[in-house]
Every structure is written in C-alpha cells, then in structure tokens.
PDB file of C-alpha atoms in Angstrom:
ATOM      1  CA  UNK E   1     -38.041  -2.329   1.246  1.00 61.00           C
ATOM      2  CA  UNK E   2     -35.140  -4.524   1.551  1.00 65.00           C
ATOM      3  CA  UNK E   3     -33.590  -3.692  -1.663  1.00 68.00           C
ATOM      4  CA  UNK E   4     -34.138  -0.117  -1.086  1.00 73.00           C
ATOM      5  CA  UNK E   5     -32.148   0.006   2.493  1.00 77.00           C
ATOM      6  CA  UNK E   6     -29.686  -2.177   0.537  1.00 84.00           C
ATOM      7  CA  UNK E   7     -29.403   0.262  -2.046  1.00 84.00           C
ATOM      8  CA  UNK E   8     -28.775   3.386   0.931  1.00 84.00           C
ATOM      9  CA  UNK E   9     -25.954   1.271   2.932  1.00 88.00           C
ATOM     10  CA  UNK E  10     -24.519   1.096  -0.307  1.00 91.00           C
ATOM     11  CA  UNK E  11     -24.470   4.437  -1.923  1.00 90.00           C
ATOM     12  CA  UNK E  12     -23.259   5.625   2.129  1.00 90.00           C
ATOM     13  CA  UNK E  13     -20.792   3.502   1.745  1.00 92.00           C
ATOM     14  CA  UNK E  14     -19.818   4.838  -1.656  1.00 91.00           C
ATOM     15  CA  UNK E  15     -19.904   8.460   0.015  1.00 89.00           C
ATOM     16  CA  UNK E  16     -17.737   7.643   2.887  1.00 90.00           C
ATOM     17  CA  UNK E  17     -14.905   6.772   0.073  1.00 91.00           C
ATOM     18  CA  UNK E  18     -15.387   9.874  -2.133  1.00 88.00           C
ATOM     19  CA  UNK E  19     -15.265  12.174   1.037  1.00 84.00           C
ATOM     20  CA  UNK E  20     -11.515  11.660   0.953  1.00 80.00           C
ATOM     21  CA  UNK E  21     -11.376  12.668  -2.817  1.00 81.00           C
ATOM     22  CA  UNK E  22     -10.910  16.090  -3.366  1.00 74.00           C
ATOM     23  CA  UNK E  23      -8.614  16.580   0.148  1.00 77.00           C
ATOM     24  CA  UNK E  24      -6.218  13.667  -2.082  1.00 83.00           C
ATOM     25  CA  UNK E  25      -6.576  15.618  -5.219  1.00 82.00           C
ATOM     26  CA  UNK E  26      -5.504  18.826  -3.700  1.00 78.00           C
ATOM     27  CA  UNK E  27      -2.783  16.581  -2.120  1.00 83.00           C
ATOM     28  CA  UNK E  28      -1.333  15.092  -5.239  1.00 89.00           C
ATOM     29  CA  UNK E  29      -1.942  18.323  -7.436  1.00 85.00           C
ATOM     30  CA  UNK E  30       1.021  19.737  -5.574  1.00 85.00           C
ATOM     31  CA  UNK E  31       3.351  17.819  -7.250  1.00 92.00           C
ATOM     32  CA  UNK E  32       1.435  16.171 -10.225  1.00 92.00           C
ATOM     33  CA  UNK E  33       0.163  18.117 -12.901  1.00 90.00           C
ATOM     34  CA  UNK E  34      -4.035  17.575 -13.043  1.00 88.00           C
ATOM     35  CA  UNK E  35      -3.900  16.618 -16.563  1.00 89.00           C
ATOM     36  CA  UNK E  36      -1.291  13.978 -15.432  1.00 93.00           C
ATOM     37  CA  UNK E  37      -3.257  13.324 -12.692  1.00 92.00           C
ATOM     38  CA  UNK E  38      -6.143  12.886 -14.212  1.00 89.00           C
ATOM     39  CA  UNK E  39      -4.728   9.753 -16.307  1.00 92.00           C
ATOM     40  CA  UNK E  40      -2.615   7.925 -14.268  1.00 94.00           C
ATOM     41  CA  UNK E  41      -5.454   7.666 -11.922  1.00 93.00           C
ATOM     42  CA  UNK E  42      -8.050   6.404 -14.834  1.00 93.00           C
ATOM     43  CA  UNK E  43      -4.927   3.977 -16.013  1.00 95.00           C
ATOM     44  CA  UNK E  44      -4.385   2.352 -12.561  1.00 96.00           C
ATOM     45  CA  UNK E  45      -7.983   1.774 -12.131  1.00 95.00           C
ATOM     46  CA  UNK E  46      -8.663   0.391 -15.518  1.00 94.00           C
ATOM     47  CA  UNK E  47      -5.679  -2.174 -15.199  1.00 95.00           C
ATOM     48  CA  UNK E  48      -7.609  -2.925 -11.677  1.00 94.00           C
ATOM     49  CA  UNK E  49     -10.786  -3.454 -12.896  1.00 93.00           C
ATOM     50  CA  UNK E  50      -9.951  -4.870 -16.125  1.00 93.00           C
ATOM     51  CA  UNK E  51      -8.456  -8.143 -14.061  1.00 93.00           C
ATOM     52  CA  UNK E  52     -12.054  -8.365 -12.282  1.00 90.00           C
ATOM     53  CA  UNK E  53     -13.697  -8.523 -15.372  1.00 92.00           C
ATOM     54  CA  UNK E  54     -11.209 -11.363 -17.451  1.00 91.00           C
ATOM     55  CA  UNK E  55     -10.867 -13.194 -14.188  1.00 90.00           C
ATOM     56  CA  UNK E  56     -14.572 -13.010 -13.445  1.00 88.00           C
ATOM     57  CA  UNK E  57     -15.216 -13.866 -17.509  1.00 89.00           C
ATOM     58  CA  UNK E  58     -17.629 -10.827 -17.391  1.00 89.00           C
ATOM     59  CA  UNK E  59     -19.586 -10.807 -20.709  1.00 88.00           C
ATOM     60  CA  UNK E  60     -19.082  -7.720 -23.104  1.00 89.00           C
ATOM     61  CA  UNK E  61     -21.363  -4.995 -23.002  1.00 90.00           C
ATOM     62  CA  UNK E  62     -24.113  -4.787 -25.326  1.00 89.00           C
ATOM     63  CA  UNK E  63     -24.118  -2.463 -28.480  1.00 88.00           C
ATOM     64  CA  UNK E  64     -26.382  -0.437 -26.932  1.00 90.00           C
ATOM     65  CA  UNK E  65     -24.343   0.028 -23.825  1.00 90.00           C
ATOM     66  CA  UNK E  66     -21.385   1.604 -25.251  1.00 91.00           C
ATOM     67  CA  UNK E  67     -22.686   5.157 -25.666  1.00 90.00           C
ATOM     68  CA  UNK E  68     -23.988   5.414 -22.076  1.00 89.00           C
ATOM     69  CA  UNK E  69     -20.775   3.753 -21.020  1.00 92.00           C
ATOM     70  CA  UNK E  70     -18.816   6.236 -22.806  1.00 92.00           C
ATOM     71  CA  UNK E  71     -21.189   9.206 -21.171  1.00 91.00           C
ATOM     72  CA  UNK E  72     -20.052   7.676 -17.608  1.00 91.00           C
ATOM     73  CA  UNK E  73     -16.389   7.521 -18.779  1.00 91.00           C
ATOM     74  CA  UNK E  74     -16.845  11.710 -19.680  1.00 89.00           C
ATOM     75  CA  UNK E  75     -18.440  12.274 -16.490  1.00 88.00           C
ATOM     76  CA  UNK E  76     -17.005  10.278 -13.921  1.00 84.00           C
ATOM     77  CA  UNK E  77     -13.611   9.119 -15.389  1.00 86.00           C
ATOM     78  CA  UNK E  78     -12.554  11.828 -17.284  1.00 86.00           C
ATOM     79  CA  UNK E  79     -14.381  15.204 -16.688  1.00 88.00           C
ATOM     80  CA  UNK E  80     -14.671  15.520 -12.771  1.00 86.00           C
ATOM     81  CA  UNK E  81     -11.564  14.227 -12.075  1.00 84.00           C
ATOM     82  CA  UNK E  82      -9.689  16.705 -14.688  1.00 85.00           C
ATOM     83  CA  UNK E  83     -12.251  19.586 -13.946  1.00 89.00           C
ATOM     84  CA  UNK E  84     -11.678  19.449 -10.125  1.00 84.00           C
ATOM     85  CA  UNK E  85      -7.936  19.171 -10.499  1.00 82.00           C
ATOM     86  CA  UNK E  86      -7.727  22.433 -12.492  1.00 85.00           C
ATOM     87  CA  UNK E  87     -10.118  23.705 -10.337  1.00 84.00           C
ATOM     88  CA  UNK E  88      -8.277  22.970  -7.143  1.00 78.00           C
ATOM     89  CA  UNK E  89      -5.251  25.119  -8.650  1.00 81.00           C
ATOM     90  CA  UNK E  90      -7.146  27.901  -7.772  1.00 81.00           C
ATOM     91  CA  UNK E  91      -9.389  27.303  -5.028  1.00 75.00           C
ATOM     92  CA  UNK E  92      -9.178  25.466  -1.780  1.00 71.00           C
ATOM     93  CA  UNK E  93     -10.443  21.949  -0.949  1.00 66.00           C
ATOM     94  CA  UNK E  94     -12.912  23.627   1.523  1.00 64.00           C
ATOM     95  CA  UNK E  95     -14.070  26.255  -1.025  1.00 67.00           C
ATOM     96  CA  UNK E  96     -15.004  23.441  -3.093  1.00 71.00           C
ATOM     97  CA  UNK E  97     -17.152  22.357  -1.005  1.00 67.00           C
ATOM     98  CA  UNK E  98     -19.931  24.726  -2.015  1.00 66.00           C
ATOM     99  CA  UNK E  99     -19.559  23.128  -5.297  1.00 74.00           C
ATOM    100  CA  UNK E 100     -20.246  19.524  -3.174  1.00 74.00           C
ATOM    101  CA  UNK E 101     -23.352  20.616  -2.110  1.00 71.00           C
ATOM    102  CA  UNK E 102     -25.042  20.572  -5.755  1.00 77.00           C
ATOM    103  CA  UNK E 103     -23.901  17.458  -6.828  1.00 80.00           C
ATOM    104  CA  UNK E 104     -27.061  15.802  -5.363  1.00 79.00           C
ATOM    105  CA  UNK E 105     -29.675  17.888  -7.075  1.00 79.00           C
ATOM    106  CA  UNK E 106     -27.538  17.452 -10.244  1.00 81.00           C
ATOM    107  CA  UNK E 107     -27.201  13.992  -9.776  1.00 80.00           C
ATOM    108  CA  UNK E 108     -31.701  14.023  -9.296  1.00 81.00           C
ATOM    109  CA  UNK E 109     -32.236  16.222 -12.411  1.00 81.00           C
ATOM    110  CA  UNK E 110     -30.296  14.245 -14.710  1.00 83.00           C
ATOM    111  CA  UNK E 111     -31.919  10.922 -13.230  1.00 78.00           C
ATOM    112  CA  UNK E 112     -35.439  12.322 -14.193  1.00 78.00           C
ATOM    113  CA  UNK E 113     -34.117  13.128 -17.418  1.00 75.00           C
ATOM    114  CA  UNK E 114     -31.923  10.091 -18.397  1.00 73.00           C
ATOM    115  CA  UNK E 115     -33.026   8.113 -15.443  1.00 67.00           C
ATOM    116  CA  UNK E 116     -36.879   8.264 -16.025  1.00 71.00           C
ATOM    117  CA  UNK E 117     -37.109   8.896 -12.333  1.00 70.00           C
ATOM    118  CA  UNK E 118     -39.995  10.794 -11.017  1.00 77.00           C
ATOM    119  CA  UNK E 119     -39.813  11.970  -7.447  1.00 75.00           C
ATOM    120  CA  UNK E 120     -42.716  13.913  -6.167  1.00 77.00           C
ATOM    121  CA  UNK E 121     -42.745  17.616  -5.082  1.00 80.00           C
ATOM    122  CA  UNK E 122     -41.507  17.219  -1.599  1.00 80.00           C
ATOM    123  CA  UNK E 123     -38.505  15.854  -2.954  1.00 75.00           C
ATOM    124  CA  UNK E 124     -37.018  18.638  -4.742  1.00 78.00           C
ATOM    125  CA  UNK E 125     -38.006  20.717  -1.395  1.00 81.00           C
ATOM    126  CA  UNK E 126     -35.911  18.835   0.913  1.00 76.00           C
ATOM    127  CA  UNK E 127     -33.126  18.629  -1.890  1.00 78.00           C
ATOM    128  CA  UNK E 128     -32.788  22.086  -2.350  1.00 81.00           C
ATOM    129  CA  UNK E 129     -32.913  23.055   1.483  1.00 81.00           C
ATOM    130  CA  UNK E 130     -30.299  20.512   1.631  1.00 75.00           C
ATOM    131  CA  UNK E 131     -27.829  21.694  -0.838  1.00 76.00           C
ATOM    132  CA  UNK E 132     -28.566  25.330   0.629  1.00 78.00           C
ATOM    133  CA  UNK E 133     -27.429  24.307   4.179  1.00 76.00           C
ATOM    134  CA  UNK E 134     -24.162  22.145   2.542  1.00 72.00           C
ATOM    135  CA  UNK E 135     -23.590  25.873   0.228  1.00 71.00           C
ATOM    136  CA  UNK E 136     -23.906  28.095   3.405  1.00 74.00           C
ATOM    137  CA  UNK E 137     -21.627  26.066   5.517  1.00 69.00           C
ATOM    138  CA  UNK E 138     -19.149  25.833   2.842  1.00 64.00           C
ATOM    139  CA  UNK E 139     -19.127  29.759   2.013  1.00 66.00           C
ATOM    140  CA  UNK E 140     -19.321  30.386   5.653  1.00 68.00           C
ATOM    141  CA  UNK E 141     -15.998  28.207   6.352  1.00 60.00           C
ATOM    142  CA  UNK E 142     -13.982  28.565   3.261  1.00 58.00           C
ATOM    143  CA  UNK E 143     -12.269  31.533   1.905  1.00 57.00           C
ATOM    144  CA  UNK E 144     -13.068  33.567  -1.100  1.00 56.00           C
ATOM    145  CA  UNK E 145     -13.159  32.023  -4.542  1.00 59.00           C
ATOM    146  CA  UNK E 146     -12.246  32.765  -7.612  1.00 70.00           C
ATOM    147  CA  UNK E 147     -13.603  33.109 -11.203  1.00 75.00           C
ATOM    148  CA  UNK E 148     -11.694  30.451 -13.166  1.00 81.00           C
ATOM    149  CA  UNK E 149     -11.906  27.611 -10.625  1.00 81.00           C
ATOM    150  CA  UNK E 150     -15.518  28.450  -9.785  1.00 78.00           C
ATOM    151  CA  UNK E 151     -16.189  27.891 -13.523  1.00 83.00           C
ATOM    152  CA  UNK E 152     -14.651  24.539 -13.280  1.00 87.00           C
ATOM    153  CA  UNK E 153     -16.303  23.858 -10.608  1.00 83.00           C
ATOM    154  CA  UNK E 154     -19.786  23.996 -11.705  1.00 83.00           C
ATOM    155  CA  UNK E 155     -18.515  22.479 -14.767  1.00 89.00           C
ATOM    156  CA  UNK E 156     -17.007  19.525 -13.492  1.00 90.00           C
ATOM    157  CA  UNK E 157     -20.307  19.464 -11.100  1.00 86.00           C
ATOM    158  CA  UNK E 158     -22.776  18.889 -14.653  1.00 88.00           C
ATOM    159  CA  UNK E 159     -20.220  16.532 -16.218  1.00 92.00           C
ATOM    160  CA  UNK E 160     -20.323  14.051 -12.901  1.00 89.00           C
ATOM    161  CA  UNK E 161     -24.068  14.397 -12.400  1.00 87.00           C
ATOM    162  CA  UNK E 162     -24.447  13.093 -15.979  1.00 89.00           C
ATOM    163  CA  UNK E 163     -21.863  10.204 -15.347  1.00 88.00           C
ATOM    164  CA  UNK E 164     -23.581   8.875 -11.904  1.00 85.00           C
ATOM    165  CA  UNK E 165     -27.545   9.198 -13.647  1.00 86.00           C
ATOM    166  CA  UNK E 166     -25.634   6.671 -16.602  1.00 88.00           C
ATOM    167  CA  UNK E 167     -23.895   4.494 -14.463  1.00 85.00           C
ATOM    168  CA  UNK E 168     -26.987   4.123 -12.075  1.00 83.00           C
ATOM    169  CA  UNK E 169     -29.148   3.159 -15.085  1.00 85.00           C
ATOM    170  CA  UNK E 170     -26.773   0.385 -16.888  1.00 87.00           C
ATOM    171  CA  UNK E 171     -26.138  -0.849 -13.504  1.00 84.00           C
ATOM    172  CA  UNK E 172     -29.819  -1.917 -12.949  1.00 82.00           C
ATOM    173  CA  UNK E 173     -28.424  -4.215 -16.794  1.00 85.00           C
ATOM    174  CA  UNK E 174     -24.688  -4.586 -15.745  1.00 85.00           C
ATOM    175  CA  UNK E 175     -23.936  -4.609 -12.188  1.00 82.00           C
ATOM    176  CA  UNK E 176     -22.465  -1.744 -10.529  1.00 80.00           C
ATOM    177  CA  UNK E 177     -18.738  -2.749 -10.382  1.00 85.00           C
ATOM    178  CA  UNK E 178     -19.067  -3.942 -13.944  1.00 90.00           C
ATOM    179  CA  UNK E 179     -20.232  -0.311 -14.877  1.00 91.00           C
ATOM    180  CA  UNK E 180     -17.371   1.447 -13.573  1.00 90.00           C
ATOM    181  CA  UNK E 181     -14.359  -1.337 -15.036  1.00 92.00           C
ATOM    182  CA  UNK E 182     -16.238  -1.325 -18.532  1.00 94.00           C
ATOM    183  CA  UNK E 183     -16.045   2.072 -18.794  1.00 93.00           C
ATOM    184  CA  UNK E 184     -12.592   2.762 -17.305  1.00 93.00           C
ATOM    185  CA  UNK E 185     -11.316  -0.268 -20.076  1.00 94.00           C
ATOM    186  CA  UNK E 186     -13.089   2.460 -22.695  1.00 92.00           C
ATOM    187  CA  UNK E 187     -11.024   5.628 -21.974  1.00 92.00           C
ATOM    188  CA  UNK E 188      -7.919   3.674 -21.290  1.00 93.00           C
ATOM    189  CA  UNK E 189      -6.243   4.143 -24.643  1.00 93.00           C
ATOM    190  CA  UNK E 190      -6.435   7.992 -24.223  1.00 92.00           C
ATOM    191  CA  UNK E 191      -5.800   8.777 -20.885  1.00 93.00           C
ATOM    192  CA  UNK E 192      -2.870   6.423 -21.119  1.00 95.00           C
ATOM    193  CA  UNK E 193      -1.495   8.635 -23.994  1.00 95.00           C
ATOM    194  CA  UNK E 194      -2.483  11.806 -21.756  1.00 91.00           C
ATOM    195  CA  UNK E 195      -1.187  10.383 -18.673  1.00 93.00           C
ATOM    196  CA  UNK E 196       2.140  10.019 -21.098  1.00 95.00           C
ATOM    197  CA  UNK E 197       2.387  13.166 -22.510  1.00 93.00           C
ATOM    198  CA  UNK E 198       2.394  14.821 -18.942  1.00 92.00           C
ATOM    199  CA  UNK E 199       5.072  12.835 -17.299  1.00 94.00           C
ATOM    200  CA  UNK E 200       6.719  14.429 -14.184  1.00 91.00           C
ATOM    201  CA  UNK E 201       9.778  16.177 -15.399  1.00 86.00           C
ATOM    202  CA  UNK E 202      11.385  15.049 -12.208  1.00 87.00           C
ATOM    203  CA  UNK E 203       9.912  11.424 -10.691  1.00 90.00           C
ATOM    204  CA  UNK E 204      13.054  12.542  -7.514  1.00 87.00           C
ATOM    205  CA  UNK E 205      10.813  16.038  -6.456  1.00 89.00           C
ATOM    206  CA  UNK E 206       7.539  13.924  -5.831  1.00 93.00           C
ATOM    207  CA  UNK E 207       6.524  13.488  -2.268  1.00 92.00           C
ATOM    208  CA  UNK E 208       5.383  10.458  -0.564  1.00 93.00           C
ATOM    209  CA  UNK E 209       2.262  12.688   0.417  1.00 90.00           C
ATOM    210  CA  UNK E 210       1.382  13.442  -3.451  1.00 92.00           C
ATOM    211  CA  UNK E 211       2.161   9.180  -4.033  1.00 95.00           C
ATOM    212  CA  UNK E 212      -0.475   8.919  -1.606  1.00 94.00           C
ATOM    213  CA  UNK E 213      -3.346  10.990  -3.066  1.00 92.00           C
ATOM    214  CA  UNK E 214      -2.432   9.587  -6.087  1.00 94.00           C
ATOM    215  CA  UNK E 215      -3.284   5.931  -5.166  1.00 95.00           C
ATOM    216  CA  UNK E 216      -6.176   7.099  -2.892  1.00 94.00           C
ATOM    217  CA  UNK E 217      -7.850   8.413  -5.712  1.00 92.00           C
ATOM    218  CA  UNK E 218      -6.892   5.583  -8.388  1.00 94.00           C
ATOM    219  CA  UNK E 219      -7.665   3.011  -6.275  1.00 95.00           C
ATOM    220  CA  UNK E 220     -10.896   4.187  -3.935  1.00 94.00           C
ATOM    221  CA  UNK E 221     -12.199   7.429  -5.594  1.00 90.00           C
ATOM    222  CA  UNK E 222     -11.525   5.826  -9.054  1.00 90.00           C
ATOM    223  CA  UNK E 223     -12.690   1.963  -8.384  1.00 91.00           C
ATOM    224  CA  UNK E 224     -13.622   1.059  -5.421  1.00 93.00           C
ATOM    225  CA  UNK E 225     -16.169   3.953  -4.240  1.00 91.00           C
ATOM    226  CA  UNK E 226     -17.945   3.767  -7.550  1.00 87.00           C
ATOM    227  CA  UNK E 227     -18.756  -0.258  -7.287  1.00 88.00           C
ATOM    228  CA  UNK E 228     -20.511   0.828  -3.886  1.00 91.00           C
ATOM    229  CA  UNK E 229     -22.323   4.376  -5.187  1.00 88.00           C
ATOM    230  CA  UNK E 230     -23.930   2.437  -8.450  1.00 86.00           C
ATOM    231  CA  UNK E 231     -24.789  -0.606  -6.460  1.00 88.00           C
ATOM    232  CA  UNK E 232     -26.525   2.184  -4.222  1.00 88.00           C
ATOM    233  CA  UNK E 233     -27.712   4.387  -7.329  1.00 84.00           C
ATOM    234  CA  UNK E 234     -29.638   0.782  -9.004  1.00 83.00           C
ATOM    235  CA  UNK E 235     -31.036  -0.160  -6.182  1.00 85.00           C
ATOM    236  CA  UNK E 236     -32.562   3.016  -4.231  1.00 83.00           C
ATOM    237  CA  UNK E 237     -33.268   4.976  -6.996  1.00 81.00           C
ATOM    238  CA  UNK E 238     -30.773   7.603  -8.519  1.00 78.00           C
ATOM    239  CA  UNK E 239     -32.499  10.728  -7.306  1.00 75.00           C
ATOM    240  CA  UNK E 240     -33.210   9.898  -3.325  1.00 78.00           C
ATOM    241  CA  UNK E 241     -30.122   7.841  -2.867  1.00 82.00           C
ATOM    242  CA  UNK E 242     -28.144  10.822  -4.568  1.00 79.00           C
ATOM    243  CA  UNK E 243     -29.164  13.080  -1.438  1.00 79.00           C
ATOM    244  CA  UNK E 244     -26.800  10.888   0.350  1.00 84.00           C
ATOM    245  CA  UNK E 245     -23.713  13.130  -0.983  1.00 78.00           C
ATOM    246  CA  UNK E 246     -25.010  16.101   1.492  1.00 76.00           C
ATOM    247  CA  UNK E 247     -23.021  14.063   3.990  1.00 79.00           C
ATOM    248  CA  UNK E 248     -20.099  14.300   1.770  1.00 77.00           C
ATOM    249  CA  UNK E 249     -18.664  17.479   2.939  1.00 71.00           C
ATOM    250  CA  UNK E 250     -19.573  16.689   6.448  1.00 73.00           C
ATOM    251  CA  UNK E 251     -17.559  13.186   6.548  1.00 79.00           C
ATOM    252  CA  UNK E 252     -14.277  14.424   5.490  1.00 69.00           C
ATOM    253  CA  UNK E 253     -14.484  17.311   7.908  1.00 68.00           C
ATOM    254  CA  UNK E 254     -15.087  14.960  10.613  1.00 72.00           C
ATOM    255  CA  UNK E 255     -11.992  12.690   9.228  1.00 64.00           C
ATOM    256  CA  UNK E 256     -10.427  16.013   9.483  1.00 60.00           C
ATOM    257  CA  UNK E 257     -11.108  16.202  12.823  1.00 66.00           C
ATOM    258  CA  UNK E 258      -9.750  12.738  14.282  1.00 69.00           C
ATOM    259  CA  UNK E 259      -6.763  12.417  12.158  1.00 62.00           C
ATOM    260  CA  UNK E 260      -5.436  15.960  12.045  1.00 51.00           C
ATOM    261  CA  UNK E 261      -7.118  17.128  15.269  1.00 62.00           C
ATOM    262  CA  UNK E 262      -9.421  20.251  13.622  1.00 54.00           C
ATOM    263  CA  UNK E 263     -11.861  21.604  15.486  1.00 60.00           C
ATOM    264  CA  UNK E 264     -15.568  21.024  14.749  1.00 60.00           C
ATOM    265  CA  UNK E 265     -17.445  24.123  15.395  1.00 65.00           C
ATOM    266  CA  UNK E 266     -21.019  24.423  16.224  1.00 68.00           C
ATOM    267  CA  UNK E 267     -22.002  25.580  12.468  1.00 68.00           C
ATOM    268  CA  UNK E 268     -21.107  22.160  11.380  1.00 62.00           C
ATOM    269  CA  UNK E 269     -23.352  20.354  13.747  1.00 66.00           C
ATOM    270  CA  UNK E 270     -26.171  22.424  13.471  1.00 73.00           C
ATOM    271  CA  UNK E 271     -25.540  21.848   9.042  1.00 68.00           C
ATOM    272  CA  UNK E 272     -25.243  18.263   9.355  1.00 65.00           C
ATOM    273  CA  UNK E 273     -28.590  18.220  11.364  1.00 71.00           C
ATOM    274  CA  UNK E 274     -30.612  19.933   8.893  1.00 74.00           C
ATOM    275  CA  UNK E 275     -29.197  18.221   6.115  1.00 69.00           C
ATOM    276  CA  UNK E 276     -29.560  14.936   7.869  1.00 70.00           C
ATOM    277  CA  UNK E 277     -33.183  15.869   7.923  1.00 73.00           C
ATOM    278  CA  UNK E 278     -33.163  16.883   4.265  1.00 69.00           C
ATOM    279  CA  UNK E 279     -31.736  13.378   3.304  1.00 69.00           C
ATOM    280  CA  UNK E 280     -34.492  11.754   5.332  1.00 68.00           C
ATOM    281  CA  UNK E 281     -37.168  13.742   3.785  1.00 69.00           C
ATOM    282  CA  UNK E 282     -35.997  13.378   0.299  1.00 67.00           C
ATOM    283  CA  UNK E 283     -35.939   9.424   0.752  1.00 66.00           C
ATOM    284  CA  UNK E 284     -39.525   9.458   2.375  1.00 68.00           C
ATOM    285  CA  UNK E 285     -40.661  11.308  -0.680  1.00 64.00           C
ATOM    286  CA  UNK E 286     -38.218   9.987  -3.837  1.00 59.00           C
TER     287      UNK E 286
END
C-alpha cells in the first residue's frame, strides 16, 4: 500500500511539471523552429543528466536495456516533443488539449501490451469516461482544429504512450531518473546534429519569453518531470497511475488562472470533478 501511494505522489508530481509543457512549447515555437526546438531541448537535458549519472558512477545499462531505452528516447525524447511542436504550428495550446485527454488510455494499452499489466474491466470504464470528459472540455473551450496538426497530434499521442509504458518497465530494473538520463545520453549524438542544422538565423530576434519555454521544457518537461512520472509509473503500476494525466489539462488551466488572471468557468469544475472520480475509480480497480 505504501509503495503504491508512493508511486501516485510521484507520478502527480510528474504531472504538475508536464502541465506547463505544451503552453512553453507554443511559447518558444514562436521564435524557434520545432525541429530546433526539439534538439536543443534533448541536448540540454542530456548534458544535465549525463553529470548525475558520472557523478553518481551509475552503472551502464544492460545489453538488453538498450532497445527499450532507445523506444523511450523515440517516444518521449524525440517523437512527442517534435510531433507537438509541428503540431502546435497549426493548432492552439488549448486545442491540444483534446489530444491530452488520450494520453492516459494510451499510456494503459501499451502497459498491457509491453507492460504485462492487467487491469480489470472497471478500469478501462472509468478510463474512457475520463478521457471523454478531458475531450469534451477541450473541444468545448478550444477553437476549431485542423487536419495536419490533428494528425500530429494523435501521432505524437502513440509515440509518447509507447515511451512512458518503456520507461515505467526498465525503471522497476534502473531507477526512474536513471531511465530518462540513459536514454537522453542515447539520442544525444543526433539531436545535437539536428539541433545544429536548425540554428536560429538570427540569435538578436529571440525573445526572453521563447528563452524561457525553451529552458522550461529542457530542464522540467525534458528531465526533471520524467524522474518523478517513472518513479510514479514503477511503483503504482503504469496503467492506474497513467490516469493521473486527466488532471493534466486541468492544472495548467488553473496556473492559467493565478498567474495570468483567466477565468475558470463552471465547465471546468464540473470536468475536473468527474474526472477526479474517473482517476479514483481507475486506481480502485488497476
């Protein structure tokens, strides 16, 4: 029981970090390129984590460990992060949103099938009600989408579900911080090059407010949130503590709402109730 409410502070911890994600993206994508974007950020992270793991004298990972580390540096390094940026060049942070609201049920399928999870019935009932209320919300508050960033969307959605399902399962071997630095140290080579080959034309046009998203995503969507999700992914299971991303949507609206004053309307209280009941029925029955 202990190890289980361990495992939930932790992956709500790792959710309160990632709810400032894609507002920073869609930040820094107006003066970054995503492609750019996408490896600076995985560059400044590994350099970050790969001083944890030489200072820390972290042993190397195991043969066996390097294709499911590479899976988690597709998924979570690489393809969401690149994905969302494009995606974000056509629709709005809010808009993607609806996209939000399927990560958990992606995140539970692909723990049953590369997880060896098996949650019971009830489970995938409270998950899907769940991700219907986050998907109504969102359509209901964002405006229209379109095609091409929808696609990328869904896209980037699959990709990440894969990556967290990995990263939970070689963290029960690893350790969850070690996960995330391991496989950032992988795809270092290339997104350095990529992060290269994309260089600002003009460093003097940047503004502080794209410097910003730039590190917030580098530093906590990149690093630090992931040491806190897969600590939370190993030890509550990947599937029920996965649920915990419902709230995603719902946190950065509320941080939304105390740092730049928005208003929170009655539709988002009466979503974040149901899905608050979702979460606790799909943890009762994970």
């Amino acid at each position: 029981m202990r190890q289980t409410t361990e495992g939930w502070g932790s992956g709500l911890l790792g959710v309160l970090i990632f709810s400032g994600s894609l507002p920073a993206t869609r930040v820094a994508v107006a003066d970054f390129s995503p492609i750019f974007l996408t490896g600076a950020r995985a560059v400044i992270a590994a350099l970050l984590g790969s001083v944890f793991l030489f200072a820390l004298r972290q042993p190397r990972p195991k043969r066996q460990d390097i294709v499911p580390l590479l899976l988690v540096a597709v998924g979570g390094v690489a393809g969401f992060p690149l994905l969302s940026a494009l995606a974000l060049q056509h629709i709005t942070a809010a808009h993607s949103i609806v996209f939000i609201g399927l990560l958990p049920l992606a995140t539970a399928i692909f723990g049953v099938l590369r997880g060896g999870e098996k949650p019971k019935p009830a489970f995938w009932l409270f998950s899907i009600i769940g991700s219907a209320a986050v998907v109504g919300f969102a359509l209901r508050a964002s405006q229209a989408g379109n095609v091409t960033g929808d696609l990328l969307m869904v896209a980037a959605i699959l990709v990440c579900g894969l990556g967290y399902a990995e990263g939970a399962t070689l963290s029960r071997r690893l350790g969850g911080w070690q996960v995330i630095s391991w496989a950032l140290l992988l795809s270092m080579p290339p997104m350095a090059l990529v992060a290269l080959a994309y260089l600002p034309a003009n460093w003097g046009n940047i503004h502080a407010s794209s410097w910003i998203g730039l590190g917030y995503v580098s530093v906590f969507s990149m690093l630090i949130g992931f040491i806190f999700w897969y600590r939370g992914l190993a030890l509550g299971g990947i599937a029920s503590v996965g649920q915990l991303q419902l709230l995603q949507p719902f946190f950065g609206l509320l941080l939304a709402a105390l740092f730049l004053h928005e208003t929170i309307s009655w539709a988002m209280v009466i979503s974040t109730f149901i899905v608050v009941l979702c979460v606790a029925g799909a943890k009762r029955f994970s």
